[in-house]
Amino acid sequence: AAAWEAGVAFETVGTGDADGDDLPGVHVCARDLQEALYNIVDNAIKYVVHGPSSRPMVRVSASPSHADGPAGVAILVEDNGPGIPEADSEAVFRRGYRGDVGDGGPVPGSGLGMEITRRLIEGMGGRVEVVAPLLTGDGGGLGGASVRVVLYRRPEKM
């Protein structure tokens, strides 16, 4: 509803990998996961509206994650807004951090969402990170900000 009200196209993709495998079960607190994903998607909607795109777009995708560790699920939230500079990829998780949208207008919010998100995801034994944007020509990415959450079947506190 928030995306629609802001005039942002929103889509969800994937519930398995290219071979048709289902997503593995993962250990999560549903309420904490909902809050964490809400914070990430809310930021994507806020910043994409201020970006250079003529048609703001936010995409959420889920896929099995086992290439870089134990079995789990990777959730990728991406947009076609101005993106997050590589130098700020850790700073976005600091309490009070506010991104620069370049148009001089303030983006609503307190700068607490991503710090809370990291705390919630790590509390479930997962990880959250800003990843290099996937460019439209390289695999269908949107080219703006990309935030990945990885949750595990058998999490270990990180």
Coordinates of N, CA, C and O in Angstrom, one line a residue:
A1 N 0.8 -1.2 0.0 CA 0.0 0.0 0.0 C 0.9 1.3 0.0 O 0.5 2.2 -0.7
A2 N 2.0 1.2 0.8 CA 2.8 2.4 0.8 C 3.4 2.7 -0.5 O 3.6 3.9 -0.9
A3 N 3.8 1.7 -1.2 CA 4.4 1.9 -2.6 C 3.4 2.5 -3.5 O 3.7 3.4 -4.2
W4 N 2.2 2.0 -3.5 CA 1.1 2.5 -4.4 C 0.8 3.9 -4.1 O 0.7 4.7 -5.0
E5 N 0.7 4.3 -2.8 CA 0.4 5.7 -2.4 C 1.6 6.6 -2.8 O 1.3 7.8 -3.1
A6 N 2.8 6.1 -2.9 CA 3.9 7.0 -3.3 C 4.1 6.9 -4.8 O 5.0 7.6 -5.3
G7 N 3.3 6.2 -5.5 CA 3.5 6.1 -7.0 C 4.7 5.2 -7.4 O 5.3 5.5 -8.5
V8 N 5.0 4.3 -6.6 CA 6.2 3.4 -6.8 C 5.7 2.0 -7.3 O 4.8 1.4 -6.6
A9 N 6.2 1.5 -8.4 CA 5.9 0.2 -8.8 C 6.6 -0.8 -7.9 O 7.7 -0.6 -7.5
F10 N 5.9 -1.8 -7.5 CA 6.4 -2.8 -6.5 C 6.2 -4.2 -7.0 O 5.1 -4.5 -7.4
E11 N 7.2 -5.0 -6.9 CA 7.1 -6.4 -7.3 C 7.9 -7.3 -6.4 O 8.9 -6.9 -5.9
T12 N 7.4 -8.5 -6.3 CA 8.1 -9.6 -5.6 C 8.4 -10.7 -6.6 O 7.6 -10.9 -7.5
V13 N 9.5 -11.3 -6.5 CA 9.9 -12.3 -7.4 C 10.6 -13.4 -6.7 O 11.3 -13.2 -5.7
G14 N 10.4 -14.6 -7.2 CA 11.1 -15.8 -6.7 C 10.7 -16.4 -5.4 O 10.5 -15.7 -4.4
T15 N 10.5 -17.7 -5.4 CA 10.3 -18.4 -4.2 C 11.2 -19.7 -4.3 O 10.9 -20.6 -3.6
G16 N 12.2 -19.6 -5.1 CA 13.1 -20.8 -5.2 C 14.2 -20.4 -6.2 O 14.2 -19.3 -6.7
D17 N 15.0 -21.4 -6.5 CA 16.1 -21.1 -7.4 C 15.7 -21.5 -8.8 O 14.6 -22.0 -9.1
A18 N 16.7 -21.3 -9.8 CA 16.4 -21.6 -11.2 C 16.0 -23.0 -11.5 O 15.4 -23.3 -12.5
D19 N 16.5 -23.9 -10.6 CA 16.1 -25.3 -10.8 C 14.8 -25.7 -10.2 O 14.4 -26.9 -10.2
G20 N 14.1 -24.8 -9.7 CA 12.7 -25.0 -9.1 C 12.8 -25.5 -7.7 O 11.7 -25.9 -7.2
D21 N 13.9 -25.4 -7.1 CA 14.0 -25.8 -5.7 C 13.2 -24.8 -4.8 O 13.4 -23.6 -5.0
D22 N 12.5 -25.3 -3.8 CA 11.8 -24.5 -2.9 C 12.8 -23.8 -2.0 O 13.9 -24.3 -1.8
L23 N 12.4 -22.7 -1.3 CA 13.2 -22.1 -0.3 C 13.3 -23.0 0.9 O 12.3 -23.6 1.3
P24 N 14.5 -23.1 1.5 CA 14.6 -23.9 2.7 C 13.9 -23.2 3.9 O 13.8 -22.0 3.9
G25 N 13.5 -24.0 4.9 CA 13.0 -23.4 6.1 C 14.2 -22.7 6.8 O 15.3 -23.1 6.8
V26 N 13.9 -21.6 7.4 CA 14.9 -20.8 8.2 C 14.4 -20.5 9.6 O 13.2 -20.4 9.8
H27 N 15.3 -20.3 10.5 CA 14.9 -19.9 11.9 C 14.8 -18.4 12.0 O 15.7 -17.7 11.8
V28 N 13.6 -17.9 12.2 CA 13.3 -16.5 12.4 C 12.2 -16.2 13.4 O 11.4 -17.1 13.7
C29 N 12.2 -15.0 13.9 CA 11.1 -14.5 14.6 C 10.3 -13.7 13.6 O 10.8 -12.7 13.0
A30 N 9.1 -14.2 13.3 CA 8.3 -13.6 12.3 C 8.1 -12.1 12.5 O 8.2 -11.3 11.5
R31 N 7.8 -11.6 13.7 CA 7.6 -10.2 14.0 C 8.8 -9.4 13.7 O 8.8 -8.3 13.1
D32 N 10.0 -9.9 14.1 CA 11.3 -9.2 13.9 C 11.6 -9.2 12.4 O 12.1 -8.1 11.9
L33 N 11.4 -10.3 11.7 CA 11.6 -10.3 10.2 C 10.7 -9.3 9.5 O 11.1 -8.5 8.6
Q34 N 9.4 -9.2 9.9 CA 8.5 -8.3 9.3 C 9.0 -6.9 9.5 O 9.0 -6.1 8.6
E35 N 9.4 -6.5 10.7 CA 9.8 -5.2 11.0 C 11.1 -4.8 10.2 O 11.2 -3.7 9.7
A36 N 12.0 -5.8 10.2 CA 13.3 -5.5 9.4 C 13.0 -5.3 8.0 O 13.5 -4.3 7.4
L37 N 12.2 -6.2 7.3 CA 11.9 -6.0 5.9 C 11.1 -4.7 5.7 O 11.3 -4.0 4.7
Y38 N 10.2 -4.4 6.6 CA 9.4 -3.2 6.4 C 10.4 -2.0 6.4 O 10.2 -1.1 5.6
N39 N 11.4 -2.0 7.3 CA 12.3 -0.8 7.3 C 13.1 -0.7 6.0 O 13.3 0.4 5.5
I40 N 13.5 -1.8 5.5 CA 14.3 -1.8 4.2 C 13.4 -1.3 3.1 O 13.8 -0.5 2.3
V41 N 12.3 -1.9 2.9 CA 11.3 -1.5 1.9 C 10.9 -0.1 2.0 O 10.8 0.7 1.0
D42 N 10.6 0.4 3.2 CA 10.2 1.7 3.5 C 11.3 2.7 3.0 O 11.0 3.7 2.3
N43 N 12.6 2.4 3.3 CA 13.7 3.2 2.9 C 13.8 3.2 1.3 O 14.0 4.3 0.7
A44 N 13.6 2.1 0.7 CA 13.7 2.0 -0.7 C 12.6 2.9 -1.4 O 12.9 3.6 -2.3
I45 N 11.4 2.8 -0.8 CA 10.3 3.7 -1.4 C 10.6 5.1 -1.2 O 10.5 5.9 -2.1
K46 N 11.1 5.5 0.0 CA 11.4 6.9 0.3 C 12.5 7.5 -0.7 O 12.3 8.6 -1.2
Y47 N 13.5 6.7 -0.9 CA 14.7 7.2 -1.6 C 14.4 7.1 -3.1 O 14.9 7.9 -3.9
V48 N 13.7 6.1 -3.6 CA 13.5 5.9 -5.0 C 12.7 7.1 -5.6 O 12.8 7.5 -6.7
V49 N 11.7 7.6 -4.8 CA 10.9 8.7 -5.2 C 11.7 9.9 -5.5 O 11.4 10.7 -6.3
H50 N 12.8 10.1 -4.8 CA 13.7 11.2 -4.9 C 14.8 11.0 -6.0 O 15.6 11.9 -6.2
G51 N 14.9 9.8 -6.5 CA 15.9 9.5 -7.5 C 15.6 10.0 -8.9 O 14.6 10.6 -9.2
P52 N 16.5 9.6 -9.8 CA 16.4 10.1 -11.2 C 15.5 9.3 -12.0 O 15.2 9.7 -13.2
S53 N 14.9 8.3 -11.5 CA 14.1 7.4 -12.3 C 12.8 8.0 -12.7 O 12.1 8.7 -12.0
S54 N 12.4 7.8 -14.0 CA 11.1 8.3 -14.4 C 9.9 7.4 -13.9 O 8.8 7.9 -13.8
R55 N 10.2 6.2 -13.7 CA 9.2 5.3 -13.1 C 9.8 4.6 -11.9 O 10.5 3.5 -12.0
P56 N 9.6 5.1 -10.7 CA 10.2 4.5 -9.5 C 9.8 3.0 -9.3 O 8.6 2.7 -9.5
M57 N 10.7 2.2 -9.0 CA 10.5 0.8 -8.9 C 11.2 0.2 -7.7 O 12.4 0.5 -7.4
V58 N 10.6 -0.7 -6.9 CA 11.2 -1.4 -5.8 C 10.8 -2.9 -6.1 O 9.7 -3.3 -6.4
R59 N 11.8 -3.8 -5.9 CA 11.7 -5.2 -6.1 C 12.2 -6.0 -4.9 O 13.3 -5.6 -4.4
V60 N 11.4 -7.0 -4.5 CA 11.9 -7.8 -3.4 C 11.9 -9.2 -4.0 O 10.9 -9.7 -4.6
S61 N 13.1 -9.9 -3.8 CA 13.2 -11.3 -4.3 C 13.8 -12.2 -3.2 O 14.5 -11.7 -2.4
A62 N 13.4 -13.4 -3.3 CA 13.9 -14.4 -2.4 C 14.5 -15.6 -3.1 O 13.9 -16.0 -4.1
S63 N 15.6 -16.1 -2.6 CA 16.2 -17.3 -3.3 C 17.0 -18.1 -2.2 O 17.4 -17.6 -1.2
P64 N 17.2 -19.4 -2.5 CA 18.0 -20.2 -1.6 C 19.4 -19.6 -1.5 O 19.9 -19.0 -2.5
S65 N 20.0 -19.6 -0.4 CA 21.4 -19.1 -0.2 C 22.2 -20.2 0.4 O 22.1 -20.5 1.6
H66 N 23.1 -20.8 -0.3 CA 23.9 -21.8 0.2 C 25.3 -21.8 -0.4 O 26.2 -22.5 0.0
A67 N 25.6 -20.9 -1.3 CA 26.8 -20.8 -2.0 C 27.9 -20.3 -1.1 O 29.1 -20.7 -1.2
D68 N 27.6 -19.4 -0.2 CA 28.6 -18.8 0.7 C 28.5 -19.2 2.1 O 28.9 -18.5 3.0
G69 N 27.9 -20.4 2.4 CA 27.8 -20.8 3.8 C 26.7 -21.8 3.9 O 26.3 -22.5 3.0
P70 N 26.2 -21.9 5.1 CA 25.1 -22.9 5.4 C 23.8 -22.6 4.7 O 23.6 -21.5 4.2
A71 N 22.9 -23.6 4.6 CA 21.7 -23.4 3.9 C 20.9 -22.3 4.5 O 20.8 -22.2 5.7
G72 N 20.2 -21.6 3.7 CA 19.4 -20.5 4.1 C 18.7 -19.8 3.0 O 18.5 -20.4 1.9
V73 N 18.2 -18.6 3.3 CA 17.4 -17.8 2.3 C 18.0 -16.5 2.2 O 18.3 -15.8 3.2
A74 N 18.2 -16.0 1.0 CA 18.6 -14.6 0.7 C 17.4 -13.8 0.2 O 16.8 -14.2 -0.7
I75 N 17.2 -12.7 0.9 CA 16.1 -11.8 0.4 C 16.8 -10.5 0.0 O 17.6 -9.9 0.7
L76 N 16.6 -10.1 -1.3 CA 17.2 -8.9 -1.9 C 16.1 -7.9 -2.1 O 15.1 -8.2 -2.7
V77 N 16.3 -6.7 -1.6 CA 15.5 -5.5 -1.8 C 16.3 -4.6 -2.6 O 17.3 -4.1 -2.2
E78 N 15.8 -4.3 -3.8 CA 16.5 -3.3 -4.7 C 15.5 -2.3 -5.3 O 14.3 -2.5 -5.3
D79 N 16.1 -1.2 -5.7 CA 15.3 -0.1 -6.3 C 16.1 0.5 -7.4 O 17.2 0.2 -7.7
N80 N 15.4 1.4 -8.1 CA 16.1 2.1 -9.2 C 16.3 3.6 -8.9 O 16.3 4.4 -9.8
G81 N 16.5 3.9 -7.6 CA 16.8 5.2 -7.2 C 18.2 5.6 -7.3 O 19.0 5.0 -8.1
P82 N 18.7 6.6 -6.5 CA 20.1 7.1 -6.6 C 21.1 6.1 -6.1 O 22.3 6.3 -6.3
G83 N 20.7 5.1 -5.4 CA 21.6 4.1 -4.8 C 22.3 4.6 -3.6 O 22.1 5.7 -3.1
I84 N 23.2 3.7 -3.1 CA 24.0 4.0 -1.9 C 25.5 4.0 -2.3 O 25.9 2.9 -2.8
P85 N 26.2 5.1 -2.1 CA 27.6 5.1 -2.4 C 28.3 4.0 -1.6 O 28.0 3.7 -0.5
E86 N 29.3 3.3 -2.3 CA 30.1 2.3 -1.7 C 30.7 2.7 -0.3 O 30.7 2.0 0.7
A87 N 31.1 4.0 -0.3 CA 31.7 4.5 1.0 C 30.7 4.6 2.1 O 31.1 4.6 3.3
D88 N 29.4 4.5 1.8 CA 28.4 4.6 2.9 C 27.7 3.2 3.2 O 26.8 3.2 3.9
S89 N 28.3 2.2 2.6 CA 27.6 0.9 2.7 C 27.5 0.3 4.1 O 26.7 -0.4 4.5
E90 N 28.4 0.8 5.0 CA 28.3 0.4 6.4 C 27.7 1.5 7.2 O 27.0 1.3 8.2
A91 N 27.9 2.8 6.8 CA 27.3 3.9 7.5 C 25.8 3.9 7.6 O 25.2 4.4 8.5
V92 N 25.1 3.3 6.6 CA 23.7 3.3 6.6 C 23.1 2.5 7.8 O 22.0 2.7 8.1
F93 N 23.9 1.7 8.4 CA 23.5 0.9 9.6 C 23.8 1.6 10.9 O 23.5 1.1 11.9
R94 N 24.4 2.8 10.8 CA 24.6 3.6 12.0 C 23.4 4.4 12.4 O 22.7 4.9 11.6
R95 N 23.2 4.4 13.7 CA 22.0 5.2 14.3 C 22.1 6.6 13.8 O 23.1 7.3 14.0
G96 N 21.0 7.1 13.3 CA 20.9 8.5 12.9 C 21.4 8.8 11.5 O 21.3 9.9 11.1
Y97 N 22.0 7.8 10.8 CA 22.5 8.1 9.4 C 21.4 8.5 8.5 O 20.3 7.9 8.5
R98 N 21.6 9.5 7.7 CA 20.6 9.9 6.7 C 21.3 10.0 5.4 O 22.3 10.7 5.3
G99 N 20.8 9.4 4.4 CA 21.4 9.4 3.0 C 21.2 10.8 2.3 O 20.2 11.4 2.6
D100 N 22.0 11.1 1.4 CA 21.9 12.3 0.6 C 21.2 12.0 -0.7 O 21.7 11.1 -1.4
V101 N 20.1 12.7 -1.0 CA 19.4 12.4 -2.2 C 19.8 13.4 -3.3 O 19.4 13.2 -4.4
G102 N 20.6 14.4 -3.0 CA 21.1 15.3 -4.0 C 20.1 16.4 -4.5 O 20.6 17.3 -5.2
D103 N 18.9 16.3 -4.1 CA 17.9 17.3 -4.6 C 17.7 18.4 -3.6 O 16.8 19.3 -3.8
G104 N 18.3 18.3 -2.4 CA 18.2 19.3 -1.4 C 16.9 19.1 -0.5 O 16.8 19.7 0.6
G105 N 16.0 18.2 -0.9 CA 14.8 18.0 -0.1 C 15.0 16.9 0.9 O 15.7 16.0 0.7
P106 N 14.5 17.2 2.1 CA 14.7 16.1 3.2 C 13.8 14.9 2.9 O 12.7 15.0 2.3
V107 N 14.3 13.8 3.2 CA 13.6 12.5 3.1 C 13.0 12.2 4.5 O 13.7 12.3 5.5
P108 N 11.7 11.9 4.6 CA 11.1 11.7 5.9 C 11.8 10.5 6.7 O 12.2 9.6 6.0
G109 N 11.8 10.7 8.0 CA 12.4 9.6 8.8 C 13.3 10.1 9.8 O 13.7 11.2 9.9
S110 N 13.8 9.1 10.7 CA 14.6 9.5 11.8 C 16.0 9.0 11.7 O 16.9 9.3 12.5
G111 N 16.3 8.1 10.7 CA 17.6 7.5 10.5 C 17.9 6.4 11.5 O 19.0 6.0 11.7
L112 N 16.8 5.8 12.0 CA 17.0 4.6 12.9 C 16.7 3.3 12.3 O 17.1 2.3 12.8
G113 N 15.9 3.3 11.2 CA 15.4 2.0 10.6 C 16.5 1.0 10.3 O 16.3 -0.2 10.6
M114 N 17.5 1.4 9.6 CA 18.5 0.4 9.2 C 19.4 -0.1 10.4 O 19.8 -1.3 10.4
E115 N 19.6 0.7 11.4 CA 20.3 0.3 12.6 C 19.4 -0.8 13.3 O 19.9 -1.8 13.7
I116 N 18.1 -0.5 13.4 CA 17.2 -1.5 14.0 C 17.2 -2.8 13.2 O 17.2 -3.9 13.8
T117 N 17.1 -2.6 11.9 CA 17.1 -3.8 11.0 C 18.3 -4.7 11.2 O 18.2 -5.9 11.4
R118 N 19.5 -4.1 11.3 CA 20.7 -4.9 11.5 C 20.6 -5.6 12.8 O 20.9 -6.8 12.9
R119 N 20.2 -4.9 13.9 CA 20.1 -5.6 15.2 C 19.1 -6.7 15.2 O 19.4 -7.8 15.7
L120 N 18.0 -6.5 14.5 CA 17.0 -7.6 14.5 C 17.5 -8.8 13.7 O 17.3 -10.0 14.1
I121 N 18.0 -8.6 12.5 CA 18.5 -9.7 11.7 C 19.7 -10.4 12.3 O 19.7 -11.7 12.4
E122 N 20.6 -9.7 12.9 CA 21.7 -10.4 13.6 C 21.2 -11.1 14.8 O 21.8 -12.2 15.2
G123 N 20.2 -10.6 15.5 CA 19.6 -11.3 16.6 C 19.0 -12.7 16.2 O 18.8 -13.5 17.1
M124 N 18.7 -12.8 15.0 CA 18.1 -14.1 14.5 C 19.3 -14.9 13.9 O 19.0 -16.0 13.2
G125 N 20.5 -14.5 14.0 CA 21.7 -15.3 13.5 C 21.9 -15.0 12.0 O 22.7 -15.7 11.4
G126 N 21.3 -14.0 11.4 CA 21.5 -13.7 10.0 C 22.4 -12.5 9.8 O 23.1 -12.1 10.7
R127 N 22.4 -12.0 8.6 CA 23.2 -10.9 8.3 C 22.4 -10.0 7.3 O 21.6 -10.5 6.5
V128 N 22.7 -8.7 7.3 CA 22.2 -7.7 6.4 C 23.3 -6.9 5.9 O 24.2 -6.5 6.7
E129 N 23.3 -6.6 4.6 CA 24.4 -5.9 4.0 C 23.9 -5.1 2.7 O 23.0 -5.5 2.1
V130 N 24.6 -4.0 2.5 CA 24.4 -3.3 1.2 C 25.3 -4.0 0.2 O 26.5 -4.3 0.5
V131 N 24.7 -4.4 -1.0 CA 25.5 -5.1 -2.0 C 25.6 -4.2 -3.2 O 24.8 -3.3 -3.4
A132 N 26.6 -4.4 -4.0 CA 26.7 -3.6 -5.3 C 25.5 -3.7 -6.1 O 24.9 -4.8 -6.2
P133 N 25.0 -2.6 -6.6 CA 23.7 -2.7 -7.4 C 23.9 -3.6 -8.6 O 24.9 -3.6 -9.2
L134 N 22.8 -4.3 -8.9 CA 22.7 -5.1 -10.1 C 22.2 -4.2 -11.2 O 21.2 -3.6 -11.1
L135 N 23.0 -4.1 -12.2 CA 22.6 -3.2 -13.3 C 21.6 -3.9 -14.3 O 21.7 -5.1 -14.5
T136 N 20.8 -3.1 -14.9 CA 19.7 -3.6 -15.7 C 20.3 -4.6 -16.8 O 19.7 -5.6 -17.0
G137 N 21.4 -4.2 -17.4 CA 21.9 -5.1 -18.4 C 22.6 -6.3 -17.9 O 22.9 -7.2 -18.7
D138 N 22.9 -6.4 -16.6 CA 23.6 -7.5 -16.0 C 22.7 -8.3 -15.2 O 22.9 -8.3 -14.0
G139 N 21.8 -9.0 -15.7 CA 21.0 -9.9 -15.0 C 19.6 -9.3 -14.5 O 19.0 -9.9 -13.6
G140 N 19.2 -8.2 -15.0 CA 17.9 -7.7 -14.7 C 17.8 -6.9 -13.5 O 16.7 -6.6 -13.0
G141 N 18.9 -6.5 -12.9 CA 18.8 -5.7 -11.7 C 18.3 -4.3 -12.0 O 18.2 -3.9 -13.2
L142 N 17.9 -3.5 -11.0 CA 17.3 -2.2 -11.2 C 18.4 -1.1 -11.2 O 18.0 0.0 -11.5
G143 N 19.6 -1.3 -10.7 CA 20.6 -0.3 -10.7 C 20.7 0.7 -9.6 O 21.6 1.5 -9.6
G144 N 19.8 0.6 -8.7 CA 19.9 1.6 -7.5 C 20.4 0.9 -6.3 O 21.3 0.1 -6.4
A145 N 19.8 1.2 -5.1 CA 20.3 0.6 -3.9 C 19.9 -0.9 -3.9 O 18.8 -1.3 -4.4
S146 N 20.7 -1.7 -3.3 CA 20.5 -3.2 -3.2 C 20.9 -3.6 -1.7 O 22.0 -3.4 -1.4
V147 N 19.9 -4.1 -1.0 CA 20.2 -4.5 0.4 C 19.8 -6.0 0.5 O 18.7 -6.4 0.1
R148 N 20.7 -6.8 1.0 CA 20.5 -8.3 1.0 C 20.4 -8.7 2.5 O 21.3 -8.3 3.3
V149 N 19.4 -9.5 2.8 CA 19.3 -10.1 4.1 C 19.5 -11.6 3.9 O 18.9 -12.2 3.0
V150 N 20.3 -12.2 4.7 CA 20.5 -13.7 4.6 C 20.2 -14.3 6.0 O 20.6 -13.9 7.0
L151 N 19.3 -15.3 5.9 CA 18.8 -16.0 7.1 C 19.1 -17.5 7.0 O 19.1 -18.0 5.8
Y152 N 19.4 -18.1 8.1 CA 19.9 -19.5 8.0 C 19.0 -20.5 8.6 O 18.2 -20.2 9.5
R153 N 19.1 -21.7 8.1 CA 18.3 -22.8 8.6 C 18.7 -23.1 10.1 O 17.9 -23.3 10.9
R154 N 20.0 -23.2 10.3 CA 20.6 -23.4 11.6 C 21.5 -22.3 12.0 O 22.7 -22.4 11.8
P155 N 20.9 -21.2 12.4 CA 21.8 -20.0 12.6 C 22.7 -20.1 13.8 O 22.4 -20.8 14.8
E156 N 23.8 -19.5 13.7 CA 24.8 -19.3 14.8 C 24.8 -17.9 15.1 O 24.8 -17.1 14.1
K157 N 24.9 -17.5 16.3 CA 25.0 -16.1 16.6 C 26.3 -15.5 16.0 O 27.3 -16.1 16.2
M158 N 26.2 -14.5 15.2 CA 27.3 -13.9 14.5 C 28.0 -12.9 15.4 O 27.4 -12.1 16.1

